[in-house]
Amino acid sequence: MQTIQQHFQVAYSYSIYFTRNLFEESNPLLRSFFEALHEPGFRRKALVVVDAGLLPHYPELPDAITSYFSTFSSHVHLVPDILLVPGGEQAKNDPALFDQLVRAVDEHGIDRHSFVIAIGGGAMLDLVGYAAAVSHRGVKHIRIPTTVLSQNDSGVGVKNGINYHGKKNFLGTFAPPVAVFNDLTFLESLDDRDWRAGISEAIKVALIKDRTFFAWIEANAEALARRDSAPMEYLIHRCAEMHTEHIRSGDPFEFGSSRPLDFGHWAAHKLEYLTDFSIRHGEAVAIGIALDSVYSTQSGLLPAAELERILTVFHTLGFELYHPKLSENDKLNLRNGLQEFREHLGGQLTIMLLERIGKGVEVHHMDTDVIASAVDYLQALYPSFAS
Amino acid sequence: MQTIQQHFQVAYSYSIYFTRNLFEESNPLLRSFFEALHEPGFRRKALVVVDAGLLPHYPELPDAITSYFSTFSSHVHLVPDILLVPGGEQAKNDPALFDQLVRAVDEHGIDRHSFVIAIGGGAMLDLVGYAAAVSHRGVKHIRIPTTVLSQNDSGVGVKNGINYHGKKNFLGTFAPPVAVFNDLTFLESLDDRDWRAGISEAIKVALIKDRTFFAWIEANAEALARRDSAPMEYLIHRCAEMHTEHIRSGDPFEFGSSRPLDFGHWAAHKLEYLTDFSIRHGEAVAIGIALDSVYSTQSGLLPAAELERILTVFHTLGFELYHPKLSENDKLNLRNGLQEFREHLGGQLTIMLLERIGKGVEVHHMDTDVIASAVDYLQALYPSFAS
């Protein structure tokens, strides 16, 4: 009998809004979003989930959310219980939190035309996004990222996930949100490490794609280091723009092997595990970028003067670019990360390196001796860190 | 700052092959599929999961699979342990089975360019498909459905899922397989109930979309009832074709509220639960279709002569169209199913009814008195069943 050929396309569309004080009653942005969606006959609900780490800085946040939603309750009905879940990578290691979220979707009758709204850092957004994506085969999900990293990178993208038996993002889906609201006031509460850490994803995307943006970061590195808000807002907007443009024009759900946005990430993922997540994702990414940049130079791809600029910009921003765990066990622990990275992506090993600032190049092999030598180079630069 | 607009499309494509004796070495179909995918540098693996209910009928199946794959091991490496999981709806109620599958994907290093191949009935395919869809954010998934129902309907579509706290398909995703292989020899092992049950989805799709196909089923009902294989093969092919055409031309991942293929399913889902799954999904669908057809006539939509044809074709095929659970608790238990169906779909209640054979019509309200009266009508037709 004749083979049946199935083929179709699925269209996705969402906006990333930039604002301040999202839940102030005078701010019409979120209200307008729900009003525009209103359809007679639909009774939409919204379940709000807040990163518990925000509460010490914003104790009034749950009340502000409740008041804000009360001004348009005919368009969307807020579930009165605002759910709190812990933030940080550890939240992605705890299956009980995933269960708690799924149960809340069930108990509060959140259907596929209702909303789960997550407010928090990147790890917590990944967790809540995954629970929303698999409940009823996907309820509508709104992200309100509160950190530099989530506002310019993970929170504006299409992935979610949780860890499983020590494997990062082993369980997850590709599931675009229906909207992202970047509220820049949340950045004020970040400690210096979190403020800085998110900048490494902007440096990453500049290094592989946009020399002009890198030069802008160089010129503004000192202002960013002293926490000026204007350059940070530009950096987040430009990075989010490049991140979404990359998803749009490429392979949104990563059916192929190429993942240029994972520049510096093979070592970063491994280092996060080797340090038991005592370093932030963005801090690990900075080290991973430094390592792969040194590797690029040592293997003859990237001119030394370009490497110098890269290391200098990280240094000006206050990043440490070496960690003793890189050298542990004769660097074998780190090098195992390369194989694990290949397994997670699948297929052929594909690693992004640099041939110059603004231009990445993919390779399918890394020389373990050169990796070891690149680690030694970073250690020599930062002797204070040697174990 | 300017809002960033994100929009993109994701393309999906897969084939549904029809064959016999898929794992006989002389059958090139599956081998050719893997050979066509071969790329140097990729080492693809295949994890095969078999519905344990097949083994009493096909004790040689695991060995046949192992032998078959050994003939092209340079293109795909079969994981030596063939996994067995129970089939039937109860498999979707057991979270430990989902865990077992995810663990197997992890332990055997199945990456996003490797395959999970599921061989079994619809429930088991839903379970394995869900585990494959969320592992590494989606490993490649091949379905080999072994029942009428899964070969003509669920197995050729894009959904997967498991039950959660008694809610059918509460957890799941939309995730197209990379290929479907309908091996018609598996149908020979079905008992009469499973052979018959799958026909109800073909009647469903004929009733809402294709008067000619319905007339064909009418003309072949006696041959189908006595298990002639030629009309069954045509029925499966035509139903699979209409099912995939519907997905392709409509709303593949069901972002809207309209689900015409759920004709007869609101009552069917509820009845499955009320009977503790002692009746097959297809048997429940037959009753659900009968109920909504009687309702269509009693509410003035469907001519009585058309209803007569519908009930007759089910009767000729040997379906029972009444179950005492329909009447339980003054029919309130059944009627609660309408609200639960709305909640699972979300948004406005949307129910498909018939205005004639081959033409469905959507309504947004059902009259509870007419539902009760339709139940009474079916009970009167089948007095042997009265409790």
Short mmCIF file of N, CA, C and O in Angstrom, two decimals, chain A residues 254-337:
data_model
loop_
_atom_site.label_atom_id
_atom_site.label_comp_id
_atom_site.label_asym_id
_atom_site.label_seq_id
_atom_site.Cartn_x
_atom_site.Cartn_y
_atom_site.Cartn_z
N GLU A 254 16.55 22.96 17.12
CA GLU A 254 17.83 22.25 17.13
C GLU A 254 17.74 20.81 16.64
O GLU A 254 18.17 19.88 17.31
N PHE A 255 17.16 20.64 15.47
CA PHE A 255 17.12 19.31 14.88
C PHE A 255 18.49 18.89 14.35
O PHE A 255 18.79 17.71 14.26
N GLY A 256 19.32 19.85 13.99
CA GLY A 256 20.67 19.54 13.51
C GLY A 256 21.67 19.46 14.65
O GLY A 256 21.30 19.43 15.83
N SER A 257 22.95 19.43 14.31
CA SER A 257 23.99 19.28 15.33
C SER A 257 24.63 20.60 15.72
O SER A 257 25.32 20.68 16.72
N SER A 258 24.42 21.62 14.90
CA SER A 258 25.15 22.86 15.08
C SER A 258 24.49 23.69 16.18
O SER A 258 23.29 23.94 16.13
N ARG A 259 25.27 24.10 17.17
CA ARG A 259 24.71 24.96 18.22
C ARG A 259 25.70 26.06 18.55
O ARG A 259 26.34 26.05 19.60
N PRO A 260 25.81 27.04 17.65
CA PRO A 260 26.81 28.09 17.85
C PRO A 260 26.64 28.84 19.17
O PRO A 260 27.63 29.30 19.75
N LEU A 261 25.39 28.94 19.67
CA LEU A 261 25.20 29.67 20.92
C LEU A 261 25.77 28.91 22.12
O LEU A 261 25.80 29.42 23.22
N ASP A 262 26.23 27.69 21.89
CA ASP A 262 26.87 26.95 22.95
C ASP A 262 28.38 27.20 22.99
O ASP A 262 29.10 26.46 23.66
N PHE A 263 28.84 28.24 22.31
CA PHE A 263 30.26 28.64 22.41
C PHE A 263 30.64 28.76 23.89
O PHE A 263 29.96 29.44 24.66
N GLY A 264 31.73 28.08 24.27
CA GLY A 264 32.21 28.15 25.65
C GLY A 264 31.43 27.30 26.64
O GLY A 264 31.78 27.26 27.82
N HIS A 265 30.38 26.62 26.17
CA HIS A 265 29.49 25.95 27.11
C HIS A 265 29.89 24.52 27.48
O HIS A 265 29.44 24.01 28.48
N TRP A 266 30.70 23.88 26.64
CA TRP A 266 31.04 22.49 27.01
C TRP A 266 31.80 22.48 28.32
O TRP A 266 31.48 21.71 29.22
N ALA A 267 32.78 23.37 28.43
CA ALA A 267 33.56 23.44 29.67
C ALA A 267 32.74 24.06 30.80
O ALA A 267 32.85 23.66 31.96
N ALA A 268 31.88 25.01 30.45
CA ALA A 268 31.07 25.69 31.47
C ALA A 268 30.13 24.70 32.16
O ALA A 268 30.04 24.67 33.39
N HIS A 269 29.44 23.87 31.36
CA HIS A 269 28.53 22.89 31.96
C HIS A 269 29.29 21.96 32.91
O HIS A 269 28.84 21.66 34.02
N LYS A 270 30.46 21.50 32.46
CA LYS A 270 31.22 20.57 33.29
C LYS A 270 31.69 21.25 34.57
O LYS A 270 31.63 20.67 35.66
N LEU A 271 32.14 22.48 34.43
CA LEU A 271 32.66 23.21 35.60
C LEU A 271 31.56 23.45 36.63
O LEU A 271 31.80 23.40 37.84
N GLU A 272 30.36 23.74 36.16
CA GLU A 272 29.25 23.90 37.11
C GLU A 272 29.09 22.65 37.97
O GLU A 272 28.89 22.74 39.18
N TYR A 273 29.15 21.49 37.32
CA TYR A 273 29.02 20.24 38.09
C TYR A 273 30.21 20.02 39.00
O TYR A 273 30.06 19.63 40.16
N LEU A 274 31.43 20.25 38.46
CA LEU A 274 32.64 19.99 39.25
C LEU A 274 32.68 20.88 40.50
O LEU A 274 33.29 20.51 41.50
N THR A 275 32.05 22.04 40.42
CA THR A 275 32.05 22.94 41.58
C THR A 275 30.76 22.83 42.39
O THR A 275 30.50 23.69 43.23
N ASP A 276 29.95 21.81 42.11
CA ASP A 276 28.66 21.68 42.80
C ASP A 276 27.84 22.97 42.71
O ASP A 276 27.17 23.36 43.67
N PHE A 277 27.91 23.62 41.59
CA PHE A 277 27.13 24.84 41.33
C PHE A 277 27.46 25.96 42.31
O PHE A 277 26.65 26.83 42.55
N SER A 278 28.67 25.93 42.88
CA SER A 278 29.07 27.04 43.73
C SER A 278 29.41 28.25 42.86
O SER A 278 29.45 29.37 43.35
N ILE A 279 29.70 28.04 41.57
CA ILE A 279 29.85 29.20 40.69
C ILE A 279 28.59 29.32 39.84
O ILE A 279 27.90 28.35 39.55
N ARG A 280 28.27 30.55 39.46
CA ARG A 280 27.08 30.84 38.67
C ARG A 280 27.28 30.34 37.23
O ARG A 280 28.41 30.25 36.75
N HIS A 281 26.17 30.09 36.55
CA HIS A 281 26.25 29.68 35.15
C HIS A 281 27.06 30.69 34.33
O HIS A 281 27.96 30.33 33.57
N GLY A 282 26.77 31.97 34.52
CA GLY A 282 27.46 33.01 33.75
C GLY A 282 28.95 33.07 34.07
O GLY A 282 29.77 33.37 33.19
N GLU A 283 29.30 32.80 35.32
CA GLU A 283 30.72 32.78 35.70
C GLU A 283 31.42 31.60 35.01
O GLU A 283 32.55 31.73 34.53
N ALA A 284 30.74 30.47 34.98
CA ALA A 284 31.30 29.29 34.30
C ALA A 284 31.43 29.55 32.80
O ALA A 284 32.40 29.12 32.16
N VAL A 285 30.44 30.25 32.23
CA VAL A 285 30.49 30.55 30.80
C VAL A 285 31.67 31.47 30.49
O VAL A 285 32.36 31.30 29.47
N ALA A 286 31.94 32.42 31.36
CA ALA A 286 33.09 33.31 31.16
C ALA A 286 34.38 32.48 31.09
O ALA A 286 35.22 32.68 30.20
N ILE A 287 34.52 31.55 32.02
CA ILE A 287 35.71 30.69 32.03
C ILE A 287 35.74 29.82 30.77
O ILE A 287 36.78 29.65 30.13
N GLY A 288 34.57 29.27 30.39
CA GLY A 288 34.50 28.43 29.20
C GLY A 288 34.87 29.20 27.94
O GLY A 288 35.57 28.68 27.05
N ILE A 289 34.40 30.45 27.85
CA ILE A 289 34.75 31.29 26.69
C ILE A 289 36.25 31.58 26.69
O ILE A 289 36.92 31.50 25.65
N ALA A 290 36.78 31.93 27.87
CA ALA A 290 38.21 32.22 27.95
C ALA A 290 39.01 31.00 27.50
O ALA A 290 39.95 31.11 26.71
N LEU A 291 38.61 29.83 27.99
CA LEU A 291 39.33 28.60 27.65
C LEU A 291 39.30 28.34 26.14
O LEU A 291 40.33 28.06 25.52
N ASP A 292 38.10 28.43 25.55
CA ASP A 292 38.00 28.15 24.12
C ASP A 292 38.64 29.25 23.27
O ASP A 292 39.03 29.01 22.13
N SER A 293 38.74 30.47 23.81
CA SER A 293 39.44 31.53 23.09
C SER A 293 40.95 31.27 23.12
O SER A 293 41.63 31.40 22.09
N VAL A 294 41.48 30.91 24.30
CA VAL A 294 42.90 30.56 24.38
C VAL A 294 43.18 29.37 23.45
O VAL A 294 44.16 29.36 22.70
N TYR A 295 42.31 28.38 23.50
CA TYR A 295 42.45 27.20 22.61
C TYR A 295 42.48 27.65 21.15
O TYR A 295 43.30 27.17 20.35
N SER A 296 41.59 28.59 20.80
CA SER A 296 41.54 29.07 19.42
C SER A 296 42.87 29.68 19.01
O SER A 296 43.37 29.45 17.90
N THR A 297 43.46 30.47 19.92
CA THR A 297 44.75 31.09 19.62
C THR A 297 45.86 30.03 19.56
O THR A 297 46.66 30.01 18.61
N GLN A 298 45.87 29.12 20.54
CA GLN A 298 46.94 28.12 20.59
C GLN A 298 46.87 27.15 19.41
O GLN A 298 47.87 26.56 19.03
N SER A 299 45.68 26.99 18.86
CA SER A 299 45.60 26.09 17.70
C SER A 299 45.68 26.88 16.39
O SER A 299 45.40 26.35 15.32
N GLY A 300 46.07 28.14 16.51
CA GLY A 300 46.41 28.89 15.30
C GLY A 300 45.23 29.55 14.60
O GLY A 300 45.37 30.07 13.49
N LEU A 301 44.07 29.57 15.25
CA LEU A 301 42.90 30.17 14.59
C LEU A 301 42.77 31.67 14.87
O LEU A 301 42.49 32.46 13.98
N LEU A 302 42.94 32.04 16.12
CA LEU A 302 42.63 33.40 16.56
C LEU A 302 43.92 34.18 16.84
O LEU A 302 44.75 33.73 17.64
N PRO A 303 44.11 35.34 16.22
CA PRO A 303 45.31 36.14 16.49
C PRO A 303 45.45 36.47 17.98
O PRO A 303 44.44 36.72 18.66
N ALA A 304 46.68 36.52 18.45
CA ALA A 304 46.93 36.75 19.88
C ALA A 304 46.40 38.09 20.36
O ALA A 304 45.94 38.23 21.50
N ALA A 305 46.43 39.09 19.48
CA ALA A 305 45.96 40.42 19.88
C ALA A 305 44.45 40.41 20.13
O ALA A 305 43.93 41.14 20.99
N GLU A 306 43.74 39.57 19.40
CA GLU A 306 42.30 39.46 19.60
C GLU A 306 42.03 38.78 20.95
O GLU A 306 41.13 39.17 21.69
N LEU A 307 42.81 37.73 21.23
CA LEU A 307 42.66 37.04 22.52
C LEU A 307 42.86 38.01 23.67
O LEU A 307 42.11 38.00 24.66
N GLU A 308 43.88 38.85 23.52
CA GLU A 308 44.20 39.84 24.55
C GLU A 308 42.99 40.74 24.85
O GLU A 308 42.65 41.02 26.00
N ARG A 309 42.31 41.17 23.78
CA ARG A 309 41.12 42.02 23.97
C ARG A 309 40.03 41.26 24.73
O ARG A 309 39.35 41.83 25.58
N ILE A 310 39.86 39.99 24.38
CA ILE A 310 38.80 39.20 25.03
C ILE A 310 39.08 39.04 26.52
O ILE A 310 38.22 39.29 27.37
N LEU A 311 40.32 38.66 26.84
CA LEU A 311 40.65 38.44 28.24
C LEU A 311 40.57 39.75 29.03
O LEU A 311 40.14 39.77 30.19
N THR A 312 40.96 40.84 28.37
CA THR A 312 40.92 42.14 29.05
C THR A 312 39.50 42.56 29.39
O THR A 312 39.24 43.08 30.48
N VAL A 313 38.59 42.35 28.48
CA VAL A 313 37.22 42.80 28.76
C VAL A 313 36.64 42.01 29.93
O VAL A 313 35.97 42.58 30.82
N PHE A 314 36.91 40.70 29.99
CA PHE A 314 36.45 39.91 31.15
C PHE A 314 37.09 40.43 32.43
O PHE A 314 36.44 40.53 33.48
N HIS A 315 38.39 40.74 32.35
CA HIS A 315 39.12 41.20 33.52
C HIS A 315 38.55 42.53 34.03
O HIS A 315 38.32 42.72 35.22
N THR A 316 38.30 43.45 33.10
CA THR A 316 37.75 44.75 33.48
C THR A 316 36.39 44.59 34.16
O THR A 316 36.06 45.32 35.10
N LEU A 317 35.62 43.61 33.70
CA LEU A 317 34.29 43.39 34.28
C LEU A 317 34.37 42.69 35.63
O LEU A 317 33.36 42.61 36.36
N GLY A 318 35.56 42.17 35.97
CA GLY A 318 35.72 41.55 37.28
C GLY A 318 35.57 40.04 37.30
O GLY A 318 35.45 39.43 38.37
N PHE A 319 35.54 39.41 36.12
CA PHE A 319 35.44 37.95 36.07
C PHE A 319 36.77 37.29 36.45
O PHE A 319 37.84 37.76 36.04
N GLU A 320 36.70 36.19 37.20
CA GLU A 320 37.84 35.30 37.37
C GLU A 320 37.82 34.32 36.20
O GLU A 320 36.77 33.78 35.87
N LEU A 321 38.96 34.05 35.60
CA LEU A 321 38.97 33.19 34.42
C LEU A 321 39.68 31.86 34.64
O LEU A 321 40.02 31.15 33.70
N TYR A 322 39.90 31.53 35.91
CA TYR A 322 40.47 30.23 36.20
C TYR A 322 39.81 29.69 37.45
O TYR A 322 39.45 30.45 38.36
N HIS A 323 39.65 28.38 37.49
CA HIS A 323 39.16 27.73 38.70
C HIS A 323 39.96 26.43 38.87
O HIS A 323 40.16 25.72 37.88
N PRO A 324 40.40 26.12 40.10
CA PRO A 324 41.25 24.94 40.29
C PRO A 324 40.61 23.64 39.79
O PRO A 324 41.34 22.71 39.40
N LYS A 325 39.27 23.58 39.76
CA LYS A 325 38.62 22.35 39.28
C LYS A 325 38.95 22.06 37.81
O LYS A 325 38.80 20.93 37.35
N LEU A 326 39.38 23.08 37.08
CA LEU A 326 39.76 22.85 35.68
C LEU A 326 40.94 21.88 35.58
O LEU A 326 41.06 21.14 34.61
N SER A 327 41.83 21.95 36.58
CA SER A 327 43.08 21.16 36.53
C SER A 327 42.97 19.82 37.23
O SER A 327 43.85 18.98 37.08
N GLU A 328 41.89 19.65 37.99
CA GLU A 328 41.73 18.46 38.83
C GLU A 328 41.93 17.17 38.04
O GLU A 328 41.50 17.08 36.88
N ASN A 329 42.54 16.19 38.72
CA ASN A 329 42.70 14.86 38.12
C ASN A 329 43.42 14.95 36.76
O ASN A 329 42.99 14.36 35.78
N ASP A 330 44.48 15.74 36.77
CA ASP A 330 45.27 15.93 35.55
C ASP A 330 44.40 16.41 34.38
O ASP A 330 44.61 16.02 33.22
N LYS A 331 43.41 17.23 34.71
CA LYS A 331 42.48 17.84 33.72
C LYS A 331 41.54 16.84 33.06
O LYS A 331 40.77 17.18 32.16
N LEU A 332 41.57 15.60 33.55
CA LEU A 332 40.70 14.58 32.95
C LEU A 332 39.24 14.86 33.26
O LEU A 332 38.35 14.66 32.41
N ASN A 333 38.94 15.35 34.47
CA ASN A 333 37.55 15.63 34.83
C ASN A 333 36.95 16.64 33.86
O ASN A 333 35.81 16.48 33.39
N LEU A 334 37.70 17.68 33.57
CA LEU A 334 37.23 18.67 32.60
C LEU A 334 37.05 18.04 31.24
O LEU A 334 36.02 18.22 30.57
N ARG A 335 38.07 17.29 30.80
CA ARG A 335 38.04 16.78 29.43
C ARG A 335 36.88 15.79 29.21
O ARG A 335 36.36 15.70 28.10
N ASN A 336 36.45 15.09 30.29
CA ASN A 336 35.27 14.24 30.15
C ASN A 336 34.04 15.04 29.72
O ASN A 336 33.11 14.50 29.13
N GLY A 337 34.06 16.32 30.04
CA GLY A 337 32.91 17.18 29.70
C GLY A 337 32.69 17.28 28.20
O GLY A 337 31.57 17.51 27.74
#
